């Protein structure tokens, strides 16, 4: 696994002492709980709705009111670089920066509802507050190789395809965290990259930040995309890294990711001959303890 980068916070941080590590968590059995939904008409019952990040399933009732279904959260996997394949996606327990700290991380997936993946991660990390320890993520496509089929990737930017990504999540900070929640897009100059082919470009889209975390490189511009203001950073860590940092946090995003690559193409920074090989959605953790629950994540290419 190739280390990704070192990311430097915006300012020197004066956080309290990091939480003590309670020990490496082991894989747990799936958890089953009750969940309910209130609806106006029976057709509004959706067998893929979620409660607290857990997918709920059940038969549609015959009348209006509140119905109860079974919710099952997938079993946790706490192995480093665990890969949980579900349909065209896979959940990556990526702990590429763990050598710079102490701690543990676990991931789980709750299944698919149509094209939407429900998954989660929890972590406890201490150590250098300026270095990323992990990036647990849901992956569509390449990540130093391929683990799922039917991804629709790679696609060449010149093809003008739309890459629509929808993501709803919830962050729970058990302690103060230095972290972000972000999309991570990878691009290559070849159409068939494999494990030995490093990317030429990386595009991050930060939706949520905490504790003063900031991207690699320097701020180049402020842009408006999808009706939202973003600070655009540019750096290089052996490949080009472009980071769009949202001025205000959000926990829900429905974006055409092509709008972001188009901005970079218009600046002359990214060639239209490049291939988008991967779309990832996850959380970079520098330090702290907490949990990310993704109720729905989907990527559609048209």
Coordinates of N, CA, C and O in Angstrom, one line a residue, residues 28 32 53 104 106 110 135 184 203 229 234 244 253:
X28 N -16.9 -7.8 15.3 CA -18.1 -8.1 16.1 C -19.1 -8.7 15.2 O -19.2 -8.5 14.0
X32 N -28.5 -6.3 15.5 CA -29.9 -6.2 15.0 C -30.7 -5.4 16.0 O -30.7 -5.6 17.2
X53 N -27.8 5.3 10.5 CA -26.8 4.7 9.7 C -27.0 3.2 9.4 O -26.2 2.6 8.8
X104 N -6.4 2.5 16.4 CA -7.1 1.4 15.7 C -8.3 2.0 15.0 O -8.8 3.1 15.2
X106 N -11.9 0.5 12.7 CA -12.8 -0.6 12.2 C -13.8 -0.1 11.1 O -14.1 1.1 11.1
X110 N -23.5 -2.1 5.6 CA -24.8 -2.5 6.0 C -25.6 -3.0 4.8 O -26.8 -3.4 4.9
X135 N -7.7 6.7 6.2 CA -8.7 7.2 5.3 C -9.7 6.0 5.0 O -9.6 5.4 3.9
X184 N -12.5 11.6 -2.7 CA -11.1 11.5 -3.2 C -11.2 10.9 -4.6 O -11.6 9.8 -4.7
X203 N -7.9 14.6 -6.8 CA -8.8 15.7 -6.6 C -9.6 15.4 -5.4 O -10.3 14.4 -5.3
X229 N -19.5 27.9 -2.0 CA -18.1 28.5 -2.0 C -17.1 27.5 -1.5 O -17.2 26.9 -0.4
X234 N -3.6 23.8 -4.1 CA -2.8 23.0 -5.1 C -1.5 22.7 -4.5 O -0.8 23.5 -3.9
X244 N -10.6 21.0 -3.0 CA -11.7 22.0 -2.9 C -12.2 21.8 -1.5 O -12.8 20.8 -1.1
X253 N -24.4 15.8 0.5 CA -24.0 16.4 -0.7 C -24.5 15.6 -1.9 O -24.5 14.4 -1.9

